[in-house]
Amino acid sequence: MQQQRRQPELVEGNLPVFVFPTELIFYADDQSTHKQVLTLYNPYEFALKFKVLCTTPNKYVVVDAAGAVKPQCCVDIVIRHRDVRSCHYDVIDKFRLQVSEQSQRKALGRKEIIATLLPSAREQRKEVEEKRIKEHLTESVFLEQMLCQTENRTVSSGPSLLTVFLGIVCIAALMLPTLGEVESLVPLYFHLSVNQKLVAAYVLGLITMVILRI
């Protein structure tokens, strides 16, 4: 005889509840948002029964506030806002979705959903755009500060290796003998003309000015 596989005993309140979305936003000037849909998912191998509770039930109408979900299925729960007045703007209400096994009364899991009524969808989009612009400006200022710090570090670190190398080359060129000098131990191909030495002196002067500015 095959033994029936016993289902593990579920602890009250520890069963994860999968519902989407977890936040409801209603806009007073947009009637299409006055009706929202919550989707409850049941990924388990046993059926669940659910119940929807609310902190302010007089402001909402919940269609099918209680029901059942078959194993590995989902169900839609429609919630309508019926009291769209300015006194309710920016007030946070809460829904609680409780689930349990069909054969038991104790709640195996629960999930809270936040609901908010906002005055205008346009104003909300405008605020989002302004927030994005501020974020972009902040990023731009941060990048500019980083670039300035990098430039200051470069300046404070002194002349570059290339500048020092060119200065050494120019000094060495000025120290070499000039063409026409007979008594010199330096080979002839190292002798420089007057014009070449003038160029070396000019470049050395430019390098000196750069180093003094640094």
CSV table of C-alpha atoms in Angstrom, one decimal:
chain,number,residue,atom,x,y,z
A,1,MET,CA,0.0,0.0,0.0
A,2,GLN,CA,1.3,3.4,-0.9
A,3,GLN,CA,1.6,5.8,2.0
A,4,GLN,CA,0.0,9.2,1.5
A,5,ARG,CA,2.4,12.0,1.7
A,6,ARG,CA,1.6,14.2,4.6
A,7,GLN,CA,1.5,17.9,4.1
A,8,PRO,CA,3.8,19.8,6.4
A,9,GLU,CA,2.0,21.7,9.2
A,10,LEU,CA,1.9,25.4,8.4
A,11,VAL,CA,2.7,27.9,11.0
A,12,GLU,CA,0.2,30.7,11.5
A,13,GLY,CA,1.2,34.0,10.0
A,14,ASN,CA,4.4,32.7,8.3
A,15,LEU,CA,3.0,31.8,4.8
A,16,PRO,CA,4.3,34.2,2.2
A,17,VAL,CA,1.5,36.0,0.4
A,18,PHE,CA,2.0,37.0,-3.3
A,19,VAL,CA,0.0,40.0,-4.4
A,20,PHE,CA,0.5,42.6,-7.1
A,21,PRO,CA,0.7,45.6,-6.9
A,22,THR,CA,1.6,46.3,-3.3
A,23,GLU,CA,0.6,50.0,-3.6
A,24,LEU,CA,-2.5,51.6,-5.0
A,25,ILE,CA,-2.5,55.2,-6.2
A,26,PHE,CA,-5.8,56.9,-7.0
A,27,TYR,CA,-5.9,60.3,-8.8
A,28,ALA,CA,-8.9,62.6,-8.2
A,29,ASP,CA,-8.9,64.1,-11.7
A,30,ASP,CA,-8.5,60.7,-13.5
A,31,GLN,CA,-11.6,58.6,-13.2
A,32,SER,CA,-9.9,55.6,-14.8
A,33,THR,CA,-7.7,55.3,-11.7
A,34,HIS,CA,-10.7,55.2,-9.3
A,35,LYS,CA,-10.9,51.5,-9.9
A,36,GLN,CA,-7.8,49.4,-9.1
A,37,VAL,CA,-7.2,45.7,-9.4
A,38,LEU,CA,-5.2,43.5,-7.0
A,39,THR,CA,-4.0,40.1,-8.2
A,40,LEU,CA,-3.5,37.4,-5.7
A,41,TYR,CA,-1.3,34.5,-6.7
A,42,ASN,CA,-1.4,31.0,-5.2
A,43,PRO,CA,1.8,29.1,-6.1
A,44,TYR,CA,1.1,26.4,-3.6
A,45,GLU,CA,-0.2,22.9,-4.1
A,46,PHE,CA,-3.3,23.5,-1.9
A,47,ALA,CA,-6.2,25.8,-2.2
A,48,LEU,CA,-6.4,29.1,-0.3
A,49,LYS,CA,-9.2,31.2,0.9
A,50,PHE,CA,-8.7,34.9,1.3
A,51,LYS,CA,-10.3,37.9,3.0
A,52,VAL,CA,-9.6,41.7,2.4
A,53,LEU,CA,-9.8,44.1,5.3
A,54,CYS,CA,-9.4,47.9,5.2
A,55,THR,CA,-8.6,50.6,7.8
A,56,THR,CA,-11.2,52.9,6.2
A,57,PRO,CA,-13.9,50.7,4.7
A,58,ASN,CA,-16.3,53.6,4.2
A,59,LYS,CA,-14.0,55.1,1.5
A,60,TYR,CA,-13.7,51.9,-0.7
A,61,VAL,CA,-15.8,49.3,-2.3
A,62,VAL,CA,-14.1,45.9,-2.5
A,63,VAL,CA,-15.7,43.5,-5.0
A,64,ASP,CA,-15.5,39.9,-3.8
A,65,ALA,CA,-13.7,40.9,-0.5
A,66,ALA,CA,-13.6,37.2,0.4
A,67,GLY,CA,-13.2,34.1,-1.8
A,68,ALA,CA,-10.9,31.2,-2.7
A,69,VAL,CA,-7.9,30.6,-5.0
A,70,LYS,CA,-7.2,27.2,-6.6
A,71,PRO,CA,-3.7,25.7,-6.4
A,72,GLN,CA,-1.3,27.4,-8.7
A,73,CYS,CA,-3.9,29.9,-9.9
A,74,CYS,CA,-4.6,33.6,-9.4
A,75,VAL,CA,-7.6,35.8,-8.8
A,76,ASP,CA,-8.3,39.5,-9.4
A,77,ILE,CA,-9.8,41.6,-6.6
A,78,VAL,CA,-11.4,44.9,-7.7
A,79,ILE,CA,-11.1,47.9,-5.4
A,80,ARG,CA,-13.0,51.1,-6.1
A,81,HIS,CA,-12.5,54.5,-4.4
A,82,ARG,CA,-15.9,56.0,-3.7
A,83,ASP,CA,-15.1,59.1,-1.7
A,84,VAL,CA,-12.8,61.3,-3.9
A,85,ARG,CA,-12.7,64.5,-1.9
A,86,SER,CA,-9.9,67.0,-1.2
A,87,CYS,CA,-10.0,66.2,2.5
A,88,HIS,CA,-8.7,62.7,1.6
A,89,TYR,CA,-5.7,63.9,-0.5
A,90,ASP,CA,-2.3,62.4,0.5
A,91,VAL,CA,-3.9,60.3,3.3
A,92,ILE,CA,-2.4,56.8,3.4
A,93,ASP,CA,-4.9,54.0,3.9
A,94,LYS,CA,-4.1,50.3,4.3
A,95,PHE,CA,-5.6,47.1,3.1
A,96,ARG,CA,-4.8,43.8,4.7
A,97,LEU,CA,-5.0,40.6,2.6
A,98,GLN,CA,-5.3,37.5,4.8
A,99,VAL,CA,-5.1,33.9,3.5
A,100,SER,CA,-5.7,30.6,5.1
A,101,GLU,CA,-6.5,27.0,4.1
A,102,GLN,CA,-10.0,26.3,3.2
A,103,SER,CA,-10.4,23.7,6.0
A,104,GLN,CA,-9.0,26.0,8.7
A,105,ARG,CA,-9.9,29.4,10.2
A,106,LYS,CA,-6.4,30.6,11.3
A,107,ALA,CA,-4.7,33.0,9.0
A,108,LEU,CA,-1.6,31.4,7.5
A,109,GLY,CA,-0.3,34.6,6.0
A,110,ARG,CA,-1.1,38.3,5.5
A,111,LYS,CA,0.0,41.1,3.3
A,112,GLU,CA,-0.5,44.9,3.7
A,113,ILE,CA,-1.3,47.1,0.6
A,114,ILE,CA,-0.9,50.9,0.8
A,115,ALA,CA,-3.6,53.1,-0.9
A,116,THR,CA,-3.2,56.8,-1.5
A,117,LEU,CA,-5.4,59.4,-3.1
A,118,LEU,CA,-3.6,62.2,-5.0
A,119,PRO,CA,-5.2,65.4,-6.3
A,120,SER,CA,-3.9,65.3,-9.9
A,121,ALA,CA,-2.0,62.9,-12.2
A,122,ARG,CA,-0.6,65.9,-14.1
A,123,GLU,CA,0.8,67.5,-11.0
A,124,GLN,CA,2.3,64.1,-10.0
A,125,ARG,CA,4.0,63.7,-13.3
A,126,LYS,CA,5.2,67.3,-13.1
A,127,GLU,CA,6.7,66.6,-9.6
A,128,VAL,CA,8.4,63.4,-11.0
A,129,GLU,CA,9.9,65.4,-13.9
A,130,GLU,CA,11.1,68.2,-11.5
A,131,LYS,CA,12.6,65.5,-9.3
A,132,ARG,CA,14.4,64.0,-12.3
A,133,ILE,CA,15.7,67.4,-13.4
A,134,LYS,CA,17.0,68.1,-9.9
A,135,GLU,CA,18.7,64.7,-9.9
A,136,HIS,CA,20.4,65.5,-13.2
A,137,LEU,CA,21.5,68.9,-12.0
A,138,THR,CA,23.0,67.3,-8.8
A,139,GLU,CA,24.8,64.7,-11.0
A,140,SER,CA,26.2,67.5,-13.2
A,141,VAL,CA,27.4,69.5,-10.3
A,142,PHE,CA,29.0,66.4,-8.8
A,143,LEU,CA,30.8,65.7,-12.1
A,144,GLU,CA,32.0,69.3,-12.3
A,145,GLN,CA,33.4,69.1,-8.8
A,146,MET,CA,35.2,65.8,-9.6
A,147,LEU,CA,36.7,67.3,-12.7
A,148,CYS,CA,37.9,70.4,-10.8
A,149,GLN,CA,39.4,68.2,-8.1
A,150,THR,CA,41.2,66.1,-10.7
A,151,GLU,CA,42.6,69.3,-12.4
A,152,ASN,CA,43.7,70.7,-9.0
A,153,ARG,CA,45.4,67.4,-8.2
A,154,THR,CA,47.2,67.5,-11.6
A,155,VAL,CA,48.3,71.1,-11.1
A,156,SER,CA,49.4,70.5,-7.5
A,157,SER,CA,51.4,67.4,-8.4
A,158,GLY,CA,53.9,69.5,-10.4
A,159,PRO,CA,55.1,69.3,-13.9
A,160,SER,CA,54.6,66.2,-16.0
A,161,LEU,CA,57.4,63.8,-16.9
A,162,LEU,CA,57.3,64.9,-20.5
A,163,THR,CA,57.9,68.6,-19.5
A,164,VAL,CA,60.9,67.6,-17.4
A,165,PHE,CA,62.3,65.4,-20.1
A,166,LEU,CA,62.0,68.2,-22.7
A,167,GLY,CA,63.7,70.6,-20.3
A,168,ILE,CA,66.6,68.2,-19.8
A,169,VAL,CA,66.9,67.7,-23.6
A,170,CYS,CA,67.0,71.5,-24.2
A,171,ILE,CA,69.6,72.0,-21.5
A,172,ALA,CA,71.8,69.2,-22.9
A,173,ALA,CA,71.4,70.8,-26.4
A,174,LEU,CA,72.6,74.1,-25.1
A,175,MET,CA,75.6,72.5,-23.5
A,176,LEU,CA,76.8,70.8,-26.7
A,177,PRO,CA,79.5,72.5,-28.8
A,178,THR,CA,78.6,74.8,-31.7
A,179,LEU,CA,79.5,74.0,-35.2
A,180,GLY,CA,82.9,75.3,-36.1
A,181,GLU,CA,84.5,74.6,-32.8
A,182,VAL,CA,87.7,72.7,-33.5
A,183,GLU,CA,89.0,71.9,-30.0
A,184,SER,CA,86.3,69.6,-28.6
A,185,LEU,CA,86.2,66.1,-27.4
A,186,VAL,CA,82.6,65.6,-28.5
A,187,PRO,CA,82.1,63.9,-31.8
A,188,LEU,CA,81.3,66.1,-34.8
A,189,TYR,CA,77.8,64.8,-35.3
A,190,PHE,CA,76.8,66.1,-31.8
A,191,HIS,CA,77.8,69.7,-32.8
A,192,LEU,CA,74.7,71.9,-33.2
A,193,SER,CA,74.2,75.0,-35.2
A,194,VAL,CA,73.4,78.4,-33.8
A,195,ASN,CA,69.8,78.2,-35.0
A,196,GLN,CA,69.3,74.8,-33.4
A,197,LYS,CA,70.6,76.2,-30.1
A,198,LEU,CA,68.3,79.2,-30.4
A,199,VAL,CA,65.3,76.9,-30.9
A,200,ALA,CA,66.4,74.9,-27.8
A,201,ALA,CA,66.7,78.1,-25.8
A,202,TYR,CA,63.3,79.2,-26.9
A,203,VAL,CA,61.7,75.8,-25.9
A,204,LEU,CA,63.5,75.8,-22.6
A,205,GLY,CA,62.1,79.3,-21.9
A,206,LEU,CA,58.5,78.1,-22.6
A,207,ILE,CA,59.0,75.1,-20.3
A,208,THR,CA,60.3,77.4,-17.6
A,209,MET,CA,57.2,79.6,-17.8
A,210,VAL,CA,54.9,76.5,-17.6
A,211,ILE,CA,56.8,75.3,-14.5
A,212,LEU,CA,56.6,78.7,-12.8
A,213,ARG,CA,52.9,78.9,-13.4
A,214,ILE,CA,52.4,75.5,-11.8
